[in-house]
Short mmCIF file of C-alpha atoms and ligand atoms in Angstrom, two decimals:
data_model
loop_
_atom_site.label_atom_id
_atom_site.label_comp_id
_atom_site.label_asym_id
_atom_site.label_seq_id
_atom_site.Cartn_x
_atom_site.Cartn_y
_atom_site.Cartn_z
CA MET A 1 -7.48 22.80 -41.85
CA SER A 2 -8.48 21.47 -45.23
CA GLY A 3 -11.95 20.55 -46.11
CA GLY A 4 -13.08 17.37 -47.81
CA ASP A 5 -12.74 18.83 -51.30
CA SER A 6 -9.29 20.34 -51.00
CA THR A 7 -7.59 17.47 -52.77
CA GLY A 8 -9.78 17.94 -55.77
CA ARG A 9 -10.15 14.18 -56.16
CA GLY A 10 -13.37 12.75 -57.37
CA PRO A 11 -15.50 10.11 -55.73
CA ALA A 12 -14.59 6.45 -55.86
CA PRO A 13 -15.17 4.82 -59.21
CA ALA A 14 -18.10 2.53 -59.19
CA THR A 15 -16.91 -1.04 -58.93
CA GLY A 16 -20.26 -2.56 -59.58
CA CYS A 17 -22.06 -4.13 -56.75
CA GLY A 18 -22.14 -7.83 -56.41
CA GLU A 19 -19.23 -8.46 -58.80
CA ALA A 20 -16.80 -11.15 -57.77
CA ALA A 21 -13.68 -9.18 -58.73
CA ALA A 22 -11.54 -7.76 -55.93
CA PRO A 23 -11.91 -4.04 -55.39
CA GLY A 24 -9.73 -2.10 -57.87
CA GLU A 25 -8.96 -5.22 -59.93
CA GLY A 26 -9.05 -4.84 -63.63
CA LEU A 27 -8.43 -1.10 -63.44
CA GLY A 28 -5.69 0.58 -65.42
CA ASN A 29 -2.72 2.04 -63.53
CA ALA A 30 -4.07 5.54 -63.48
CA ARG A 31 -7.49 4.47 -62.35
CA ARG A 32 -5.95 2.16 -59.76
CA ALA A 33 -3.98 5.07 -58.32
CA ASP A 34 -7.16 7.08 -58.29
CA PHE A 35 -8.98 4.30 -56.56
CA LEU A 36 -6.24 4.05 -53.95
CA ASP A 37 -6.46 7.79 -53.32
CA THR A 38 -10.16 7.47 -52.77
CA LEU A 39 -9.68 4.62 -50.37
CA MET A 40 -7.02 6.54 -48.45
CA ASP A 41 -9.26 9.53 -48.10
CA ALA A 42 -12.18 7.38 -47.03
CA ALA A 43 -10.14 5.98 -44.15
CA VAL A 44 -11.22 7.16 -40.71
CA ASP A 45 -7.67 7.02 -39.38
CA ALA A 46 -4.88 9.27 -40.56
CA ILE A 47 -2.55 7.67 -43.08
CA ILE A 48 0.83 9.14 -43.78
CA ILE A 49 3.35 7.73 -46.25
CA ILE A 50 6.97 8.81 -46.03
CA ASP A 51 10.10 7.96 -47.95
CA HIS A 52 13.34 6.57 -46.52
CA ARG A 53 14.44 10.06 -45.39
CA GLY A 54 11.23 10.83 -43.62
CA ARG A 55 9.80 13.13 -46.32
CA ILE A 56 6.05 13.04 -46.53
CA GLU A 57 4.73 11.67 -49.81
CA ARG A 58 1.10 11.11 -48.97
CA PHE A 59 -1.14 12.67 -46.34
CA ASN A 60 -4.75 11.54 -46.46
CA LEU A 61 -7.80 13.61 -45.59
CA SER A 62 -8.04 12.33 -42.06
CA ALA A 63 -4.42 13.26 -41.49
CA GLN A 64 -5.16 16.74 -42.83
CA ARG A 65 -8.06 17.10 -40.43
CA LEU A 66 -6.12 15.69 -37.50
CA PHE A 67 -2.89 17.66 -37.92
CA GLY A 68 -4.39 20.83 -39.47
CA TYR A 69 -2.16 20.93 -42.56
CA THR A 70 -3.36 20.78 -46.16
CA GLU A 71 -1.69 18.23 -48.33
CA GLN A 72 0.01 21.02 -50.34
CA GLU A 73 1.50 22.49 -47.16
CA ILE A 74 2.90 19.27 -45.83
CA LEU A 75 4.04 17.23 -48.85
CA GLY A 76 7.81 17.08 -49.05
CA ARG A 77 8.27 18.17 -45.42
CA ASN A 78 9.93 15.91 -42.86
CA VAL A 79 7.49 13.83 -40.86
CA ARG A 80 9.25 14.87 -37.64
CA ASP A 81 7.36 18.19 -37.96
CA LEU A 82 4.28 16.25 -36.84
CA MET A 83 5.80 15.18 -33.52
CA PRO A 84 6.83 16.99 -30.36
CA GLU A 85 10.20 16.54 -28.69
CA PRO A 86 11.97 14.25 -27.94
CA ASN A 87 10.92 12.28 -31.05
CA ARG A 88 11.13 15.35 -33.23
CA GLY A 89 14.85 15.64 -32.67
CA ARG A 90 15.46 11.92 -32.90
CA HIS A 91 13.28 10.75 -35.77
CA ASP A 92 15.94 11.14 -38.50
CA SER A 93 18.34 8.93 -36.56
CA TYR A 94 15.59 6.37 -35.87
CA LEU A 95 15.13 6.07 -39.63
CA GLU A 96 18.85 5.92 -40.32
CA ASN A 97 19.39 3.31 -37.65
CA TYR A 98 16.66 1.12 -39.03
CA LEU A 99 17.84 1.38 -42.62
CA ARG A 100 21.41 0.58 -41.54
CA THR A 101 20.75 -2.22 -39.05
CA GLY A 102 17.36 -3.54 -40.09
CA GLN A 103 16.44 -3.58 -36.39
CA PRO A 104 12.91 -2.27 -36.13
CA ALA A 105 11.80 -0.22 -33.10
CA ILE A 106 8.22 0.54 -34.05
CA ILE A 107 7.90 -0.87 -37.56
CA GLY A 108 5.50 -3.79 -37.68
CA LYS A 109 4.11 -2.84 -34.30
CA GLY A 110 2.04 -0.11 -32.82
CA ARG A 111 2.41 2.09 -29.79
CA ARG A 112 1.04 5.10 -28.00
CA GLU A 113 2.77 8.27 -29.09
CA GLN A 114 2.17 12.00 -29.19
CA GLY A 115 1.41 14.03 -32.28
CA MET A 116 1.70 17.75 -32.81
CA ARG A 117 -0.80 19.76 -34.80
CA LYS A 118 0.08 22.76 -37.00
CA ASN A 119 -1.04 25.06 -34.18
CA GLY A 120 1.43 23.41 -31.81
CA GLU A 121 -1.18 21.47 -29.89
CA ILE A 122 0.01 18.08 -28.68
CA PHE A 123 -2.39 15.14 -28.66
CA PRO A 124 -2.23 11.43 -27.79
CA MET A 125 -2.35 8.95 -30.62
CA TRP A 126 -1.89 5.29 -31.47
CA LEU A 127 0.69 4.90 -34.19
CA SER A 128 1.37 1.75 -36.21
CA VAL A 129 3.96 1.72 -38.89
CA GLY A 130 4.37 -0.63 -41.81
CA GLU A 131 7.04 -0.80 -44.47
CA SER A 132 6.84 -1.31 -48.24
CA ARG A 133 9.72 -2.02 -50.62
CA ARG A 134 9.09 -1.82 -54.30
CA GLY A 135 11.80 -1.66 -56.96
CA GLY A 136 14.43 -0.62 -54.46
CA LYS A 137 12.23 2.18 -53.06
CA VAL A 138 11.48 2.08 -49.37
CA ASN A 139 8.35 3.64 -47.95
CA PHE A 140 6.87 3.68 -44.51
CA VAL A 141 3.16 3.87 -43.92
CA GLY A 142 2.00 5.30 -40.64
CA ILE A 143 -1.57 4.80 -39.53
CA ILE A 144 -2.60 7.11 -36.73
CA HIS A 145 -5.61 6.75 -34.55
CA ASP A 146 -6.53 9.83 -32.50
CA LEU A 147 -6.73 8.95 -28.80
CA THR A 148 -7.79 12.36 -27.56
CA HIS A 149 -11.31 11.29 -26.61
CA ARG A 150 -10.21 8.05 -25.02
CA VAL A 151 -7.55 9.78 -22.94
CA GLU A 152 -10.06 12.45 -21.89
CA ALA A 153 -12.48 9.73 -20.87
CA GLU A 154 -9.72 7.94 -18.94
CA ASN A 155 -8.78 11.14 -17.16
CA LYS A 156 -12.40 11.81 -16.31
CA MET A 157 -12.71 8.32 -14.87
CA ARG A 158 -9.56 8.86 -12.84
CA ARG A 159 -10.92 12.15 -11.46
CA LEU A 160 -14.19 10.48 -10.54
CA GLU A 161 -12.31 7.70 -8.89
CA GLN A 162 -10.31 10.21 -6.86
CA GLN A 163 -13.50 11.93 -5.79
CA LEU A 164 -14.94 8.61 -4.73
CA PHE A 165 -11.77 7.77 -2.75
CA HIS A 166 -12.08 11.13 -1.06
CA ALA A 167 -15.77 10.74 -0.31
CA ASP A 168 -15.15 7.33 1.19
CA ARG A 169 -12.42 8.76 3.37
CA LEU A 170 -14.78 11.43 4.65
CA VAL A 171 -17.46 8.81 5.40
CA THR A 172 -14.99 6.64 7.24
CA LEU A 173 -13.65 9.60 9.21
CA GLY A 174 -17.23 10.57 10.03
CA GLU A 175 -17.74 7.10 11.48
CA LEU A 176 -14.58 7.51 13.53
CA THR A 177 -15.38 11.04 14.72
CA ALA A 178 -15.94 10.01 18.32
CA GLY A 179 -12.42 8.59 18.48
CA ILE A 180 -10.84 11.55 16.77
CA ALA A 181 -12.70 14.07 18.93
CA HIS A 182 -11.54 12.16 21.97
CA GLU A 183 -7.97 12.32 20.75
CA ILE A 184 -8.07 16.07 20.50
CA ASN A 185 -10.06 16.47 23.65
CA GLN A 186 -7.59 14.62 25.80
CA PRO A 187 -4.69 17.04 25.41
CA LEU A 188 -7.09 19.99 25.63
CA THR A 189 -8.42 18.73 28.95
CA ALA A 190 -4.85 18.17 30.14
CA ILE A 191 -3.90 21.74 29.11
CA ALA A 192 -6.85 23.15 31.05
CA ALA A 193 -5.86 21.13 34.14
CA TYR A 194 -2.23 22.27 33.90
CA ALA A 195 -3.33 25.87 33.49
CA ASP A 196 -5.44 25.59 36.69
CA ALA A 197 -2.50 24.03 38.49
CA GLY A 198 -0.28 26.85 37.25
CA ARG A 199 -2.69 29.46 38.61
CA GLN A 200 -2.66 27.83 42.01
CA ILE A 201 1.13 27.61 42.07
CA ALA A 202 1.46 31.24 41.01
CA GLY A 203 -0.93 32.26 43.84
CA LYS A 204 1.22 30.59 46.50
CA PRO A 205 3.74 32.63 48.38
CA GLY A 206 7.42 31.60 48.18
CA ALA A 207 9.59 30.17 45.44
CA VAL A 208 7.33 28.95 42.57
CA GLY A 209 9.58 29.38 39.52
CA ASP A 210 10.59 25.72 39.06
CA ASP A 211 7.06 24.42 39.50
CA LEU A 212 5.67 26.96 37.04
CA MET A 213 8.34 26.05 34.50
CA ASP A 214 7.33 22.45 34.79
CA VAL A 215 3.63 23.25 34.28
CA CYS A 216 4.41 25.40 31.27
CA ALA A 217 6.46 22.62 29.74
CA ARG A 218 3.57 20.21 30.16
CA ILE A 219 1.11 22.67 28.60
CA GLY A 220 3.47 23.05 25.63
CA GLU A 221 3.76 19.30 25.20
CA GLN A 222 -0.03 18.74 25.28
CA SER A 223 -0.64 21.61 22.84
CA ARG A 224 1.80 20.05 20.39
CA ARG A 225 0.03 16.71 20.79
CA ALA A 226 -3.33 18.29 19.93
CA ALA A 227 -1.77 20.15 17.00
CA ALA A 228 -0.31 16.90 15.69
CA VAL A 229 -3.74 15.25 15.75
CA VAL A 230 -5.25 18.19 13.85
CA THR A 231 -2.44 18.05 11.27
CA ARG A 232 -3.01 14.33 10.73
CA LEU A 233 -6.69 14.91 10.40
CA ARG A 234 -6.22 17.67 7.86
CA LYS A 235 -4.03 15.35 5.80
CA LEU A 236 -6.70 12.69 5.81
CA VAL A 237 -9.43 15.07 4.87
CA ARG A 238 -7.32 16.39 2.02
CA GLY A 239 -8.85 15.78 -1.43
CA GLY A 240 -7.02 15.78 -4.70
CA GLY A 241 -5.12 13.26 -6.69
CA VAL A 242 -2.53 10.69 -5.89
CA SER A 243 0.63 12.08 -4.35
CA LYS A 244 3.24 9.39 -4.03
CA SER A 245 6.44 9.65 -2.06
CA ARG A 246 8.79 7.33 -0.15
CA HIS A 247 7.59 5.92 3.15
CA ASP A 248 8.44 3.40 5.79
CA ILE A 249 5.45 1.07 5.88
CA ASN A 250 5.78 0.83 9.70
CA ASP A 251 5.14 4.59 9.92
CA ILE A 252 2.17 4.36 7.67
CA VAL A 253 0.57 1.76 9.92
CA ARG A 254 1.61 3.50 13.13
CA ASN A 255 0.20 6.84 12.04
CA MET A 256 -3.23 5.42 11.33
CA LEU A 257 -3.57 3.47 14.59
CA PRO A 258 -4.47 6.51 16.77
CA LEU A 259 -7.71 6.83 14.78
CA PHE A 260 -8.80 3.65 16.59
CA GLU A 261 -7.43 4.56 20.01
CA HIS A 262 -10.83 5.49 21.36
CA GLU A 263 -12.58 2.36 20.10
CA VAL A 264 -9.76 0.22 21.48
CA ASN A 265 -9.83 1.96 24.85
CA SER A 266 -13.58 1.76 25.18
CA SER A 267 -13.85 -1.94 24.25
CA ASP A 268 -11.95 -5.15 24.61
CA ILE A 269 -10.91 -5.24 20.99
CA ARG A 270 -7.12 -5.18 20.65
CA ILE A 271 -5.18 -4.07 17.61
CA GLU A 272 -1.73 -5.67 17.43
CA PHE A 273 0.98 -4.41 15.23
CA GLU A 274 4.61 -5.36 15.45
CA ALA A 275 6.84 -3.11 13.41
CA VAL A 276 9.34 -4.98 11.27
CA ASP A 277 12.76 -3.45 10.73
CA GLY A 278 14.82 -3.64 7.60
CA LEU A 279 11.99 -3.39 5.09
CA PRO A 280 12.66 -1.21 2.06
CA GLU A 281 10.78 2.09 1.80
CA ILE A 282 7.80 2.08 -0.47
CA TYR A 283 6.75 4.63 -3.01
CA VAL A 284 3.06 5.24 -2.36
CA ASP A 285 0.38 7.77 -1.48
CA GLU A 286 0.50 7.50 2.30
CA ILE A 287 -3.06 8.74 2.79
CA GLN A 288 -4.52 6.26 0.36
CA ILE A 289 -2.68 3.32 1.87
CA GLN A 290 -3.90 4.43 5.32
CA GLN A 291 -7.38 4.63 3.88
CA VAL A 292 -7.14 0.99 2.86
CA LEU A 293 -5.88 0.00 6.31
CA VAL A 294 -8.50 2.09 8.12
CA ASN A 295 -11.21 0.42 6.03
CA LEU A 296 -9.88 -3.04 6.73
CA VAL A 297 -9.49 -2.49 10.48
CA LYS A 298 -12.93 -0.90 10.60
CA ASN A 299 -14.45 -3.91 8.82
CA SER A 300 -12.74 -6.22 11.29
CA MET A 301 -14.17 -4.23 14.24
CA ASP A 302 -17.61 -4.29 12.68
CA ALA A 303 -17.35 -8.05 12.11
CA ILE A 304 -16.35 -8.71 15.71
CA ARG A 305 -19.09 -6.43 17.10
CA ASP A 306 -21.78 -7.65 14.72
CA ASP A 307 -20.98 -11.11 16.02
CA GLY A 308 -22.22 -9.85 19.37
CA ARG A 309 -18.83 -9.84 21.01
CA SER A 310 -17.14 -7.01 22.84
CA GLU A 311 -13.80 -8.82 22.82
CA GLY A 312 -11.61 -9.51 19.85
CA ARG A 313 -8.23 -9.36 18.25
CA ILE A 314 -7.06 -7.67 15.09
CA ARG A 315 -3.51 -8.24 13.88
CA ILE A 316 -1.62 -6.23 11.34
CA VAL A 317 1.45 -7.92 9.94
CA VAL A 318 3.92 -6.75 7.33
CA VAL A 319 6.06 -9.22 5.40
CA ARG A 320 8.16 -9.16 2.34
CA ARG A 321 6.93 -11.83 -0.04
CA GLU A 322 9.33 -12.21 -2.97
CA GLU A 323 8.51 -9.36 -5.24
CA ASN A 324 5.87 -7.89 -2.96
CA LEU A 325 5.45 -6.17 0.32
CA ALA A 326 2.36 -7.68 1.91
CA ILE A 327 0.41 -5.97 4.66
CA SER A 328 -2.20 -8.27 6.14
CA VAL A 329 -5.08 -7.37 8.46
CA SER A 330 -6.57 -10.42 10.21
CA ASP A 331 -9.27 -10.70 12.81
CA ASP A 332 -10.80 -13.40 14.94
CA GLY A 333 -14.35 -12.45 14.00
CA PRO A 334 -16.86 -14.78 12.32
CA GLY A 335 -15.13 -14.58 8.94
CA VAL A 336 -16.74 -14.19 5.54
CA PRO A 337 -19.46 -16.75 4.72
CA VAL A 338 -18.36 -18.86 1.75
CA GLU A 339 -21.32 -17.81 -0.37
CA GLN A 340 -20.40 -14.15 0.09
CA GLU A 341 -16.76 -14.50 -0.73
CA THR A 342 -17.08 -13.83 -4.46
CA HIS A 343 -19.10 -10.69 -3.85
CA LEU A 344 -16.85 -9.04 -1.27
CA PHE A 345 -15.19 -6.61 -3.61
CA GLU A 346 -18.29 -5.74 -5.61
CA PRO A 347 -19.45 -2.13 -5.19
CA PHE A 348 -22.45 -1.87 -2.90
CA PHE A 349 -22.13 -5.39 -1.55
CA THR A 350 -22.74 -5.15 2.18
CA SER A 351 -24.12 -7.45 4.88
CA LYS A 352 -24.57 -4.59 7.32
CA PRO A 353 -27.91 -2.84 7.88
CA LYS A 354 -26.22 0.57 7.65
CA GLY A 355 -23.36 -0.49 5.34
CA VAL A 356 -22.57 1.29 2.09
CA GLY A 357 -20.61 -1.55 0.59
CA LEU A 358 -18.04 0.63 -1.09
CA GLY A 359 -15.09 0.20 1.29
CA LEU A 360 -13.54 -2.91 -0.18
CA SER A 361 -14.13 -1.98 -3.80
CA ILE A 362 -12.43 1.38 -3.20
CA CYS A 363 -9.58 -0.35 -1.37
CA LYS A 364 -9.14 -2.63 -4.33
CA SER A 365 -8.99 0.36 -6.70
CA ILE A 366 -6.42 2.03 -4.46
CA ALA A 367 -4.32 -1.16 -4.56
CA ALA A 368 -4.62 -1.19 -8.35
CA VAL A 369 -3.57 2.48 -8.59
CA HIS A 370 -0.40 1.39 -6.80
CA GLY A 371 0.11 -1.57 -9.09
CA GLY A 372 -0.78 -3.90 -6.24
CA ARG A 373 -3.57 -6.22 -5.17
CA LEU A 374 -6.03 -6.68 -2.37
CA VAL A 375 -7.24 -10.19 -1.66
CA HIS A 376 -9.22 -12.02 0.97
CA GLU A 377 -7.87 -15.16 2.54
CA ARG A 378 -9.52 -17.59 4.88
CA PRO A 379 -7.16 -18.27 7.79
CA GLU A 380 -7.17 -21.83 9.09
CA SER A 381 -7.64 -20.50 12.60
CA GLY A 382 -10.89 -18.81 11.54
CA GLY A 383 -11.82 -15.16 11.11
CA ALA A 384 -10.96 -13.11 8.09
CA ARG A 385 -7.71 -11.96 6.56
CA PHE A 386 -7.23 -9.27 3.92
CA ILE A 387 -3.86 -8.85 2.29
CA LEU A 388 -2.75 -5.74 0.55
CA SER A 389 0.31 -6.42 -1.56
CA LEU A 390 2.35 -3.72 -3.21
CA PRO A 391 4.84 -4.65 -5.89
CA LEU A 392 8.54 -4.11 -5.29
CA ALA A 393 8.50 -2.17 -8.53
CA ALA A 394 6.63 0.48 -6.59
CA ILE A 395 9.47 0.54 -4.14
CA GLY A 396 11.82 3.36 -4.92
N1 LIG B 1 -13.19 -8.67 8.36
C1 LIG B 1 -14.35 -9.06 7.84
N2 LIG B 1 -15.01 -10.11 8.40
C2 LIG B 1 -16.18 -10.52 7.90
N3 LIG B 1 -16.78 -9.95 6.85
C3 LIG B 1 -16.20 -8.90 6.26
C4 LIG B 1 -14.96 -8.41 6.73
N4 LIG B 1 -14.62 -7.34 5.96
C5 LIG B 1 -15.61 -7.21 5.05
N5 LIG B 1 -16.56 -8.12 5.23
C6 LIG B 1 -17.81 -8.28 4.43
O1 LIG B 1 -17.66 -7.51 3.25
C7 LIG B 1 -18.74 -6.58 3.11
C8 LIG B 1 -18.30 -5.37 2.33
O2 LIG B 1 -17.40 -4.60 3.04
P1 LIG B 1 -17.20 -3.09 2.62
O3 LIG B 1 -16.98 -2.99 1.15
O4 LIG B 1 -16.16 -2.47 3.48
O5 LIG B 1 -18.62 -2.40 2.89
P2 LIG B 1 -19.36 -2.14 4.27
O6 LIG B 1 -18.35 -2.13 5.33
O7 LIG B 1 -20.01 -0.80 4.06
O8 LIG B 1 -20.36 -3.24 4.38
C9 LIG B 1 -19.18 -6.32 4.53
O9 LIG B 1 -20.51 -5.89 4.60
C10 LIG B 1 -18.98 -7.70 5.18
O10 LIG B 1 -20.09 -8.55 4.84
MG1 LIG B 2 -16.41 -1.23 5.23
#
């Protein structure tokens, strides 16, 4: 990498402070070129000037620092050497196409691209390209802003967000432990009962084969049921990033309902869900979408209970709304007070004594990660309704 003095150029000529003349004005050609060099090298962003064939004619100090080449090394080389594939292999034809058709792809605009340093390292950058034509000579000026730090910060944010999603899932699962434990306990109790029955049958004199076979089959069935619960639980506890694949939305809803089985069985709160056939599959992270639904159903249960009622109704409905697939969770609880409506999705907003207030804001982030939205609606019939909509674009 070249240092600041490698170009051997002197400092900027003094222009005289406070003079009305434009910078560089009134200078001779040689001095003006010198002034321009100084300005180029003072630029924070990398500036690269190429000719119509892509050969590098100028490479300012920031470009030298960013790409790791000295000006001597890079001048005259093709600019494609500064990019990874696929642009590397295509850049010559981009230039040819533009010069032939006059149809610009990037010229006059900017976009996110990748650059490649001398040591082969690839980094994210913002590239904007301008064109100059003087005396029949065409030049392109590329200004490059290094995005490495911004992308790192974005990635860090995304990792933190994932950790938060995960932590919220664990908290929610913790709150539902009684139900989950019950779900595993039920088949285990059944297995124990069948095993006892089997022992009795085996102890009886006479033909017992058929009866024993039946008992063994039931034991097998119940063990598989318990194993399925554990598998589902392990999936939900799983950390890590987003893992999207194709799913039937009906299955996503159906697979999360057992988490509430215990609460439903031990109260008069009903959860209604009618599967809808013929919906396209969606391309989502199943666990995260379930996390949203679990949070919404849990909030509905809390709202009904906090209202002092043991009886209530929660409805989950899936509809295709033009370009979206909308999954709504409605309840007949007290609804959201008007003055709280604008705060619902704010982190740490809670009206519950033991609430954390992160559920809805996390659900909103999950919706955003999927290119969708989560909104609250006030049903005419009262209660609350939350609608998660996922764009059809996310439908593979
Ligand atoms: N179905 C609902 N009915 C009434 N209020 C709700 C409902 N869902 C959410 N809320 C309100 O939104 C607040 C924030 O919810 P959330 O972000 O999940 O945090 P928490 O459940 O920890 O309070 C709740 O405290 C409650 O006041
Ligand atoms: Mg909540």
